[in-house]
C-alpha positions in Angstrom: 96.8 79.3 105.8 96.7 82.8 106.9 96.4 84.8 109.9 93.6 88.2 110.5 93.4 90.7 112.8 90.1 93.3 113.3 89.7 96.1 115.4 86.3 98.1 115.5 86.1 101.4 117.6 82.9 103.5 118.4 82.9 106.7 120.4 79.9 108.1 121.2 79.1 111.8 123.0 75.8 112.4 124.8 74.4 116.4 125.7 71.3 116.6 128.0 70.2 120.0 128.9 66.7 120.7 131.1 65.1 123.5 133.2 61.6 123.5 134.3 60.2 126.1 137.3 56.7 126.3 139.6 54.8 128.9 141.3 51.9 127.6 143.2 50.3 127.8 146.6 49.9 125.5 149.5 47.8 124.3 152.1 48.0 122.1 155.3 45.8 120.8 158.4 45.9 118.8 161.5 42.9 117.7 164.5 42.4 115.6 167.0 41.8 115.3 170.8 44.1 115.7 173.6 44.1 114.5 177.0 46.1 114.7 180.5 45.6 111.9 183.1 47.7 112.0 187.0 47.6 109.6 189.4 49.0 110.1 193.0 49.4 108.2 196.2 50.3 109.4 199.8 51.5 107.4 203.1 52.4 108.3 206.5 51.6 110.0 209.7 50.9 113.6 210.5 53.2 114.3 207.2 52.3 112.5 204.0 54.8 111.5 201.2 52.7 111.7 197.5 54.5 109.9 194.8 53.7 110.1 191.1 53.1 106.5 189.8 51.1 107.5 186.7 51.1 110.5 184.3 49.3 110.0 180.5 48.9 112.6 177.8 48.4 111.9 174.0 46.4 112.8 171.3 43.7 110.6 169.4 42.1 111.1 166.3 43.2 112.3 162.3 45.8 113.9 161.5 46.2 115.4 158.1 49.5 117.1 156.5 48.7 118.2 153.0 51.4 120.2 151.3 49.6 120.4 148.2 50.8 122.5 145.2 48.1 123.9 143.3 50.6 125.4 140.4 51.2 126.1 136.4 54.5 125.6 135.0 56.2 128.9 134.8 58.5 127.8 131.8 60.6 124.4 131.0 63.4 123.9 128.8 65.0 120.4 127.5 67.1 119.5 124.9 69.4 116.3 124.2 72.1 115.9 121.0 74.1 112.9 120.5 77.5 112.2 118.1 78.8 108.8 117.2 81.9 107.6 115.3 82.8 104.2 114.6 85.9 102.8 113.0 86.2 99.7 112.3 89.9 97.8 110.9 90.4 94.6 109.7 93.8 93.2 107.9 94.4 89.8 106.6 97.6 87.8 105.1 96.5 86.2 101.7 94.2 83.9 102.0 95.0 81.7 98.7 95.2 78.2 100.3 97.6 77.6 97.5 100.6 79.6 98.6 102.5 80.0 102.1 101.3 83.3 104.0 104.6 85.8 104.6 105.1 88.3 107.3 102.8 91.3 106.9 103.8 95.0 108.4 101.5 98.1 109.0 104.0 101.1 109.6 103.6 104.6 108.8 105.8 105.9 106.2 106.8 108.6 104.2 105.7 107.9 100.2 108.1 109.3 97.5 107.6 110.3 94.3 110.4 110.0 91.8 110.6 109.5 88.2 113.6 107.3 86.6 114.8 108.8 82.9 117.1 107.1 81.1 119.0 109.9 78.6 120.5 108.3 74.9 122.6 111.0 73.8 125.4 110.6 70.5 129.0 110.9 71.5 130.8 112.5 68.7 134.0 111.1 69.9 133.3 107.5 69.6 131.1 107.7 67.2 128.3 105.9 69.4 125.6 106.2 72.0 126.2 107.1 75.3 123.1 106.3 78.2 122.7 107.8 81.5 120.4 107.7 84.1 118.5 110.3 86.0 116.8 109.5 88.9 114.8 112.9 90.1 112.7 113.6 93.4 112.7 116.2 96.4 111.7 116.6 99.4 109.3 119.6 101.1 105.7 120.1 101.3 105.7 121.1 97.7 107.1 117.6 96.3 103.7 115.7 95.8 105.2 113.5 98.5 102.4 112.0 100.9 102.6 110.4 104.5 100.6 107.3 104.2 100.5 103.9 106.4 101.9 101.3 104.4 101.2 97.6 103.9 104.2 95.6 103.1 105.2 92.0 103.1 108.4 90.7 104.2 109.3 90.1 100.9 108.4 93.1 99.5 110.8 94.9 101.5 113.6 93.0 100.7 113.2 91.9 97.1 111.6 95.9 96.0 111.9 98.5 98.7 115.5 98.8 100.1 116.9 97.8 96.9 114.9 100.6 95.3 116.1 102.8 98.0 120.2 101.8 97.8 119.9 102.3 94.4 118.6 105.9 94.6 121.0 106.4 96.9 123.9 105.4 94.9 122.8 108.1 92.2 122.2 111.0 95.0 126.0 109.8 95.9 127.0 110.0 92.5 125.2 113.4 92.1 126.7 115.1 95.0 130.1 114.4 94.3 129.7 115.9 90.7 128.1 119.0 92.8 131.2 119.4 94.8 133.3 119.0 91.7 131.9 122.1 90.2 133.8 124.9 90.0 131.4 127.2 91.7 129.8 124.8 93.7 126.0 125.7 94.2 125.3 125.1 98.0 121.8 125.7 98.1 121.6 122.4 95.7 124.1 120.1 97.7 122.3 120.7 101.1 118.9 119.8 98.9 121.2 116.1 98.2 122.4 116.1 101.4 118.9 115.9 102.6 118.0 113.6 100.4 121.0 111.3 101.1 120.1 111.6 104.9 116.6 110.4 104.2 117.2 107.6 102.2 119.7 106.5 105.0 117.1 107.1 106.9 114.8 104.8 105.0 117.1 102.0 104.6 118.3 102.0 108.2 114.7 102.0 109.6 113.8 99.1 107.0 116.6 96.9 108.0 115.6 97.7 111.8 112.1 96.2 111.0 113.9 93.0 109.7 116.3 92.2 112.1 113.4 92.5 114.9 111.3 90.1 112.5 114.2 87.8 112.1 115.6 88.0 115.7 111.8 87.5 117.3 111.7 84.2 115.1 114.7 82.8 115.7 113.3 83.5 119.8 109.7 81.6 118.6 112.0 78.9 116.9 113.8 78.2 120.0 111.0 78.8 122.6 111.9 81.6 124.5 108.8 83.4 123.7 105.1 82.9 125.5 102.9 80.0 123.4 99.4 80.7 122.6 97.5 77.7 124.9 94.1 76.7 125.1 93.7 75.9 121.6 90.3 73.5 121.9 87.4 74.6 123.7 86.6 73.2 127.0 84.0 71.4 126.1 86.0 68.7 124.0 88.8 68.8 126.4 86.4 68.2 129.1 85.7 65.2 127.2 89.2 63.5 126.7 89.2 59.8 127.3 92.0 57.7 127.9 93.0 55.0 125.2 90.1 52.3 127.0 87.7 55.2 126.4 87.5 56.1 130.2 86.8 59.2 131.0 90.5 61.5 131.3 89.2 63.3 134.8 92.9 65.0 134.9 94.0 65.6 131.0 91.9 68.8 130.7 93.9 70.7 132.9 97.0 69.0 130.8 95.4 69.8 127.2 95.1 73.5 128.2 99.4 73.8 128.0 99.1 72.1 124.4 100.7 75.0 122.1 101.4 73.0 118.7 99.2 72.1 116.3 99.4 69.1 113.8 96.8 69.2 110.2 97.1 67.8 107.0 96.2 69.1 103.9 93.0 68.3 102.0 91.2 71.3 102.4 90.1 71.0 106.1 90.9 73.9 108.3 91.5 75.0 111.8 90.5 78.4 112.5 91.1 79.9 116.2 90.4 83.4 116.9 90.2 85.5 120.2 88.2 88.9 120.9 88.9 91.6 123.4 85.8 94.2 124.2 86.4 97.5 127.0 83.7 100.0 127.3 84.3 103.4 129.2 81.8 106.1 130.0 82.3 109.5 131.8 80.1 112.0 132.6 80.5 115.9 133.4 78.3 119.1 133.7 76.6 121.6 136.0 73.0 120.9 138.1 71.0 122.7 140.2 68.1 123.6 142.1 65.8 126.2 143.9 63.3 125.9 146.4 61.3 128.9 147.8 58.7 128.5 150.5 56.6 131.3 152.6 53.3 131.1 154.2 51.3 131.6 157.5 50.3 129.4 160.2 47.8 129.2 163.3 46.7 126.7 165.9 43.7 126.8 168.1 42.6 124.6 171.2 39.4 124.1 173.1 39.7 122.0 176.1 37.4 120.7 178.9 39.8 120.6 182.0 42.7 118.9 180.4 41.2 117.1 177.9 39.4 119.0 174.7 39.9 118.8 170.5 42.4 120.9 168.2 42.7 122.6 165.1 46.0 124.0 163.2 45.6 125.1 159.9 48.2 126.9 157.5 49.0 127.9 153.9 51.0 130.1 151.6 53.0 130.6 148.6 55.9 128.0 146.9 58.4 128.5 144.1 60.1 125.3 142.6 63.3 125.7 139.9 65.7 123.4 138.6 68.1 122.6 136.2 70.9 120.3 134.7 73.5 120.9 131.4 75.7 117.5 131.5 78.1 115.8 128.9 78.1 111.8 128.9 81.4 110.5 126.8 81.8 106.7 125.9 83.8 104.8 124.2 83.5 101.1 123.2 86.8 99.2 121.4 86.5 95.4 120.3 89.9 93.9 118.9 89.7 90.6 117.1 92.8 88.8 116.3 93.0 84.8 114.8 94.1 82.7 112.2 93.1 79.8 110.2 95.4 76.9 109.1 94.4 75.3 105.9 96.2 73.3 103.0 94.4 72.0 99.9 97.4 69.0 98.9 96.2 65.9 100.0 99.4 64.4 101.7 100.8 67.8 103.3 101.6 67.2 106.9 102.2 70.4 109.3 103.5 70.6 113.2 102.6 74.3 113.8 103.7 76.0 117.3 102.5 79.4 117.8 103.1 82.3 120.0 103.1 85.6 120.9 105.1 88.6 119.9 106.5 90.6 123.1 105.4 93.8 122.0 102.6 93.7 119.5 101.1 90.7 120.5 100.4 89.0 117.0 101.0 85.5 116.2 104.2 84.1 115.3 104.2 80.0 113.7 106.8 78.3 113.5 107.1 74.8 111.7 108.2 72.2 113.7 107.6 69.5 111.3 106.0 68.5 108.5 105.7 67.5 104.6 105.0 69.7 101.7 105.2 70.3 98.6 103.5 72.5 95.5 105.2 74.4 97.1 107.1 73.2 99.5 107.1 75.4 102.9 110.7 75.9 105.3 110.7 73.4 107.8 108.5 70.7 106.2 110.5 67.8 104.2 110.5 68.1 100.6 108.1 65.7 98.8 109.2 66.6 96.2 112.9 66.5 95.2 114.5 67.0 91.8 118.0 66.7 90.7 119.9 67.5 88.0 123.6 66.0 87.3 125.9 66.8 84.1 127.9 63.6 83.6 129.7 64.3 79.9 129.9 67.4 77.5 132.3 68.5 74.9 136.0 69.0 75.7 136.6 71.6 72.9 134.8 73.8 70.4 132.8 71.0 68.0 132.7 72.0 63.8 130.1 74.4 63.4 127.5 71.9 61.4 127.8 69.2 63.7 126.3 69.4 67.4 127.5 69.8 71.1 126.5 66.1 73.0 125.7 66.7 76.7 125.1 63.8 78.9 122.9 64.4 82.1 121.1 62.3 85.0 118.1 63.1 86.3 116.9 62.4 89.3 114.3 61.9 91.7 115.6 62.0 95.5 112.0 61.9 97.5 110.8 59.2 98.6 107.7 59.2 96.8 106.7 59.1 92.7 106.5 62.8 91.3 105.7 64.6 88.1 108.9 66.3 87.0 110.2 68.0 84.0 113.2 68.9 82.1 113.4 72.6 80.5 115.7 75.4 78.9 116.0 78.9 79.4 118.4 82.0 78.5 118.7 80.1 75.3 118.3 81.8 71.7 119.9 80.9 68.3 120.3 77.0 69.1 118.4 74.0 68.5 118.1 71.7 71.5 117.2 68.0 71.2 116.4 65.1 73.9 117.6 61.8 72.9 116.7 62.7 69.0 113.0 64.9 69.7 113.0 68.8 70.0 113.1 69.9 73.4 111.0 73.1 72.6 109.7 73.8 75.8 109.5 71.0 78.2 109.5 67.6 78.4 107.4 66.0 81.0 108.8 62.6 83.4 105.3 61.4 84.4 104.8 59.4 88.1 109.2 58.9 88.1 109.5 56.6 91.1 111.0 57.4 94.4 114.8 57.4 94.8 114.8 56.7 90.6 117.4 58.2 88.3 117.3 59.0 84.6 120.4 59.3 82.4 119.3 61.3 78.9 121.7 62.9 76.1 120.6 66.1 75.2 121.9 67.9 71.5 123.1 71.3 70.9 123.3 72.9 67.1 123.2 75.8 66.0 120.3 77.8 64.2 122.2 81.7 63.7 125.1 83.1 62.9 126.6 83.0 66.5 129.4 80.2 67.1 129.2 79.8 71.2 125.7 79.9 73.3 125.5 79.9 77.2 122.3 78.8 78.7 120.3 76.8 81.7 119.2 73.1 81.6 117.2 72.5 84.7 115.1 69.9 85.9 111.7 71.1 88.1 108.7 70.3 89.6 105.9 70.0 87.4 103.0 71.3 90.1 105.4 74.1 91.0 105.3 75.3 87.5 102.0 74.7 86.2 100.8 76.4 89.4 102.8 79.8 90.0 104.8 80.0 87.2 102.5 80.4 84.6 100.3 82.7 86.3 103.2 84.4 88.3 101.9 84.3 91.8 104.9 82.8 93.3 108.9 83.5 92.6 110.6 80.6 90.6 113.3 81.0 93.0 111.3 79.3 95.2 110.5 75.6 93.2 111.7 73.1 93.5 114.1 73.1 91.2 117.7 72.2 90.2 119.7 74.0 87.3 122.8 73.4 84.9 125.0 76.1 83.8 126.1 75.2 80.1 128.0 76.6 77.1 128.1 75.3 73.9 130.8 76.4 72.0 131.7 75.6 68.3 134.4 76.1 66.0 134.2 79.7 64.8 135.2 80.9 60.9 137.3 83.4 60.5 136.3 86.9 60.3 136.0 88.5 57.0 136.9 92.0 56.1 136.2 94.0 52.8 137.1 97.8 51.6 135.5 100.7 52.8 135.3 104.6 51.5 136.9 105.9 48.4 138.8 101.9 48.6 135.5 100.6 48.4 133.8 102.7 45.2 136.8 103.4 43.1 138.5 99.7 44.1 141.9 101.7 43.0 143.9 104.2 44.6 146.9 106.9 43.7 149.7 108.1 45.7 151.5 110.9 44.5 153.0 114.4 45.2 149.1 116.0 46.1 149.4 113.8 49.1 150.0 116.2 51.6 152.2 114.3 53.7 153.5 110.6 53.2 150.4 109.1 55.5 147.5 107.6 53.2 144.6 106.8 54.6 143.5 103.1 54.4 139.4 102.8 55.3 138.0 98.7 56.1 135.0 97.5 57.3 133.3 94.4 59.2 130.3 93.2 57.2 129.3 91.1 59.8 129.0 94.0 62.1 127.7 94.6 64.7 126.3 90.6 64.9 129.7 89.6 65.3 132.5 92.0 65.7 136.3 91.4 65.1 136.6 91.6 69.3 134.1 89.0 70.2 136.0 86.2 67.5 138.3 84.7 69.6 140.4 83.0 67.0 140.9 86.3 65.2 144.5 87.3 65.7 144.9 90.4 63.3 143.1 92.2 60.1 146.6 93.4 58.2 147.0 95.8 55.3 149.5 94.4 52.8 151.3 95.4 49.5 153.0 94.5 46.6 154.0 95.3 43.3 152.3 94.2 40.2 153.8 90.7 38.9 155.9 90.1 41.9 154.1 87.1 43.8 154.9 87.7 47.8 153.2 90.0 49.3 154.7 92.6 52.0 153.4 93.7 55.5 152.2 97.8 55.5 153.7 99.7 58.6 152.4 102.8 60.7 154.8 105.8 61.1 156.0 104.1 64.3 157.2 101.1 62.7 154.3 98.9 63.3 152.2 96.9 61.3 148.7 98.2 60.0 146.2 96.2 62.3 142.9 97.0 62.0 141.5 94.8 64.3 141.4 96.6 67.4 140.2 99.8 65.9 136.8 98.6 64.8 134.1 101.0 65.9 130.7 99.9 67.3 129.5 100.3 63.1 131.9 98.0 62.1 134.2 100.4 60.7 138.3 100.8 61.3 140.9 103.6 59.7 144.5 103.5 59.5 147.1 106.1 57.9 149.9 103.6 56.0 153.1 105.4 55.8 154.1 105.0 52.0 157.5 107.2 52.1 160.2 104.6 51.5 157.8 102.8 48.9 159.2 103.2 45.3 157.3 104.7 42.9 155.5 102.4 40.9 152.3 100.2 40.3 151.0 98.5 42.9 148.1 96.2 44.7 147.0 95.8 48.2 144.8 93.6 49.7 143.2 93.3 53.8 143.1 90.2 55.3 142.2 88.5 58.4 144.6 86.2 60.2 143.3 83.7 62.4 144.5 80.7 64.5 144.6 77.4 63.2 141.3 74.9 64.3 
């Protein structure tokens, strides 16, 4: 399953520019007829009273108006430009149907470069190597560093970038506290720290911030306090629910709409649901005008019989036409796509998928109500399948070193279905391991091991090197899990399902051996008298199994002593330091495997005499 989000963005800026002007003349006419008809009538005696009743005056005939421009362009400009710029986005959580999608986060960040040098150098005082770590980058625009947007994963941040960043800042701590330390402390260079300090506290605080929101708006989705994402059919289907007699459900379309879960199974079916919002905006600005200019002459003549008679106007002159427009048309168009599509290839997987919105960026958050799962199995689902891994016997004490270590273990299988498990070793080098008689070299596969069954196997331990103790992990896993991340690393094994024993195999260590060493060691004789400067002599041993196994790491080893005696006597006396104590070279063994110790010979007699070193050791 996996979630997507697209964005595509085009702007787009239009110029228009015209002109174009006229000169031309003109011309107009008008005729026709008039006429004037009055109509009186008097009354009375002696005096007579007239009254209009009747009074008529028009015009009959054609009348023609013709403004007619008779005119060559003067001159005409037009041009149009247009610029367009699209940018289109589109993001996407992987999309292998065979692992769980994880949170995904576009920020913009500041990218560092730094290089990591580790620095072997010989300490003359120990006679050994010394390492140390330098950890260099800077800030500035002259660092090489660059500000990018960055595309991280939930786990990215947690498992690679803020431990990357702690651990740089534990060195920058280290670094300026040697800075202060100096005698003349430069301050130019511990601000340049400082800064550096401040920005990876920076870095890590703002990180964290990005988690706890993550986690926080979650644990909201989990518990439903954030808005669900409905309509998750089309209406057309809803439109079509029936009841369980196969009715038509008039009133369960409006019901379906709440719906914000979704249950699939795996198989390699899919539900994809994905929602698009367009917005186009336009805006127009410039300057436009125009000019009209008009002159001329006109006349009218009349000839009339009494009042009624024909007419004639006529007219003309000169026009000038002119105009003009300069305008700017911006637009932009935005479309934003956002969706995801849930998908499982295991036949058998069950999922119960709620999903809703995030307050402020409005993305998808699922959350897994319910379920079943497994290769691998997801949070929230129930584990199909479910390996365990008990110890039940293993040795009390350190076993002879040519026999082997017996471990007794169950294995188990707690789901409630069969499943292909298999028992394996790690950590594990210089040992032979064996499963009830047959080399356990890699793995060894439990094919179709019933539900709710249990195992008991014996497993062998001997050794194959010259080591006496070995620590290592007997675990018991799911087959798919391995075969399908493991092995091609895609997913972390911290994530199987798995179950792991902790076990050391100890055996009964030989004592440590110890043989001459400088001048002791070529001439195999030595000789004490008055050229000795003073009444120390120098006594040089060594390890020859250095540096495999050191005097140190042998437990049992209690001392390597220096002893003396003279020649024919048969006990043998314990060699002493200046101080009194004995010559014990077993804690002075450098990392080569060699130790040096100044006997004090002054209350010796003179004489002949042998020495010998030995180790002491205690008793099996």
């Amino acid at each position: 399953s996996y979630s997507f989000y697209e964005s595509s963005q085009s702007s787009i800026t239009i110029t228009h520019k015209d002109f174009a002007a006229y000169d031309g003349v003109y011309a107009k006419g008008n005729l026709g007829i008039n006429w004037n008809v009055e109509s009186t009538t008097c009354i009375g005696l002696g005096a007579s009273t007239c009254i209009e009743v009747a009074a008529l005056e028009g015009t009959l005939g054609a009348e023609v108006d013709s403004n007619q421009v008779s005119a060559k362009i003067k001159s005409s400009a037009n041009t149009d430009s247009s610029l367009t710029l699209t940018l289109s986005f589109s993001l996407s959580t992987s999309q292998d149907s065979g692992l769980p999608s994880g949170h995904l986060f576009v920020t913009p960040a500041l990218t560092v470069k730094f290089s990591e040098t580790r620095v072997i150098s010989y300490n003359e005082s120990k006679c050994g190597a010394d390492e140390d770590t330098i950890i260099t980058w800077a800030l500035g625009k002259d660092s090489g560093n660059l500000k990018s947007f960055t595309l991280k994963a939930y786990s990215d941040i947690t498992d690679s970038e803020i431990p990357t960043l702690e651990k740089n800042l534990a060195f920058a701590l280290d670094e300026i506290a040697a800075q202060k330390a100096e005698d003349t402390p430069d301050t130019e260079l511990i601000n340049r720290t400082q800064e550096r300090i401040d920005k990876l506290h920076e870095g890590i605080s703002a990180w964290k911030n990005v988690l706890n929101y993550t986690d926080m708006t979650l644990e909201q989705a989990a518990n439903g306090e954030l808005e669900t994402l409905g309509q998750l059919m089309p209406d057309d289907l809803m439109n079509k629910a029936r009841n369980l007699d196969m009715s038509l459900a008039e009133d369960a379309p409006a019901a379906l709409k709440t719906y914000d879960t979704i249950s699939f199974t795996g198989g390699g079916h899919a539900y994809e649901y994905s929602e698009t919002q367009d917005s186009d905006t336009s805006s127009t600005s410039g300057t436009a005008s125009s000019d009209n200019l008009q002159a001329g002459l006109e006349f009218e003549g009349k000839a009339r019989i009494t009042t009624i008679g024909p007419w004639i106007m006529a007219g003309g002159g000169f026009q000038h036409q002119a105009s003009g427009s300069n305008t700017t048309t911006k637009g932009k168009e935005s479309s934003r796509t956002r969706g995801f599509v849930l998908q499982d290839d295991d036949g058998g997987d069950k999922f119960v998928v709620r999903v809703a919105r995030d307050p402020i960026f409005d993305t998808f958050i699922f959350t897994t109500v319910a379920g079943s799962s497994k290769c691998p199995h997801e949070d929230g689902t129930y584990a199909r399948e479910q390996p365990q891994i008990t110890l039940i016997e293993q040795p009390a004490s350190p076993v002879m070193p040519n026999e082997a270590a017996v471990f007794k273990v169950l294995l188990v299988n707690a789901a409630n279905e069969p499943g292909q498990y298999e028992l394996f070793t790690r950590d594990l080098e210089g040992a032979n391991v064996r499963l009830n008689g047959a080399t356990l070299f890699t793995t060894r596969l439990f094919e179709q091991m019933p539900a709710y069954s249990q195992y008991e196997q014996t497993i062998y331990v001997t050794r194959d090197d010259s080591k006496y103790s070995y620590d290592f992990k007997l675990g018991f896993r799911s087959s798919c899990d391995r075969q399908s991340f493991l092995v091609t690393g895609t997913w972390p094994p911290s994530q199987f399902q798995s179950e792991e024993l902790s076990l050391s195999a100890s055996f009964l260590e030989a004592c440590s051996v110890v043989d001459w060493a400088g001048d002791l060691k070529r001439e195999q004789a030595f000789t004490v008298n008055s050229d000795l400067e003073s009444n120390l002599m120098e006594v040089k041993v060594a390890n020859p199994e250095a540096p495999e196994r050191s005097w140190a790491s042998n437990d049992r080893l209690n001392s390597v002593v220096l002893e003396y005696r003279r020649q024919g006597d048969h006990s043998w006396r314990s060699a002493r330091l200046d101080n009194g104590s004995l010559v014990d070279f077993s804690s002075h063994e450098s990392s080569y495997g060699f130790a040096s110790l100044f006997w004090d010979v002054a209350s010796i007699p003179d004489g002949d005499y042998e020495i010998r070193a030995s180790t002491l050791c205690q008793p099996a």
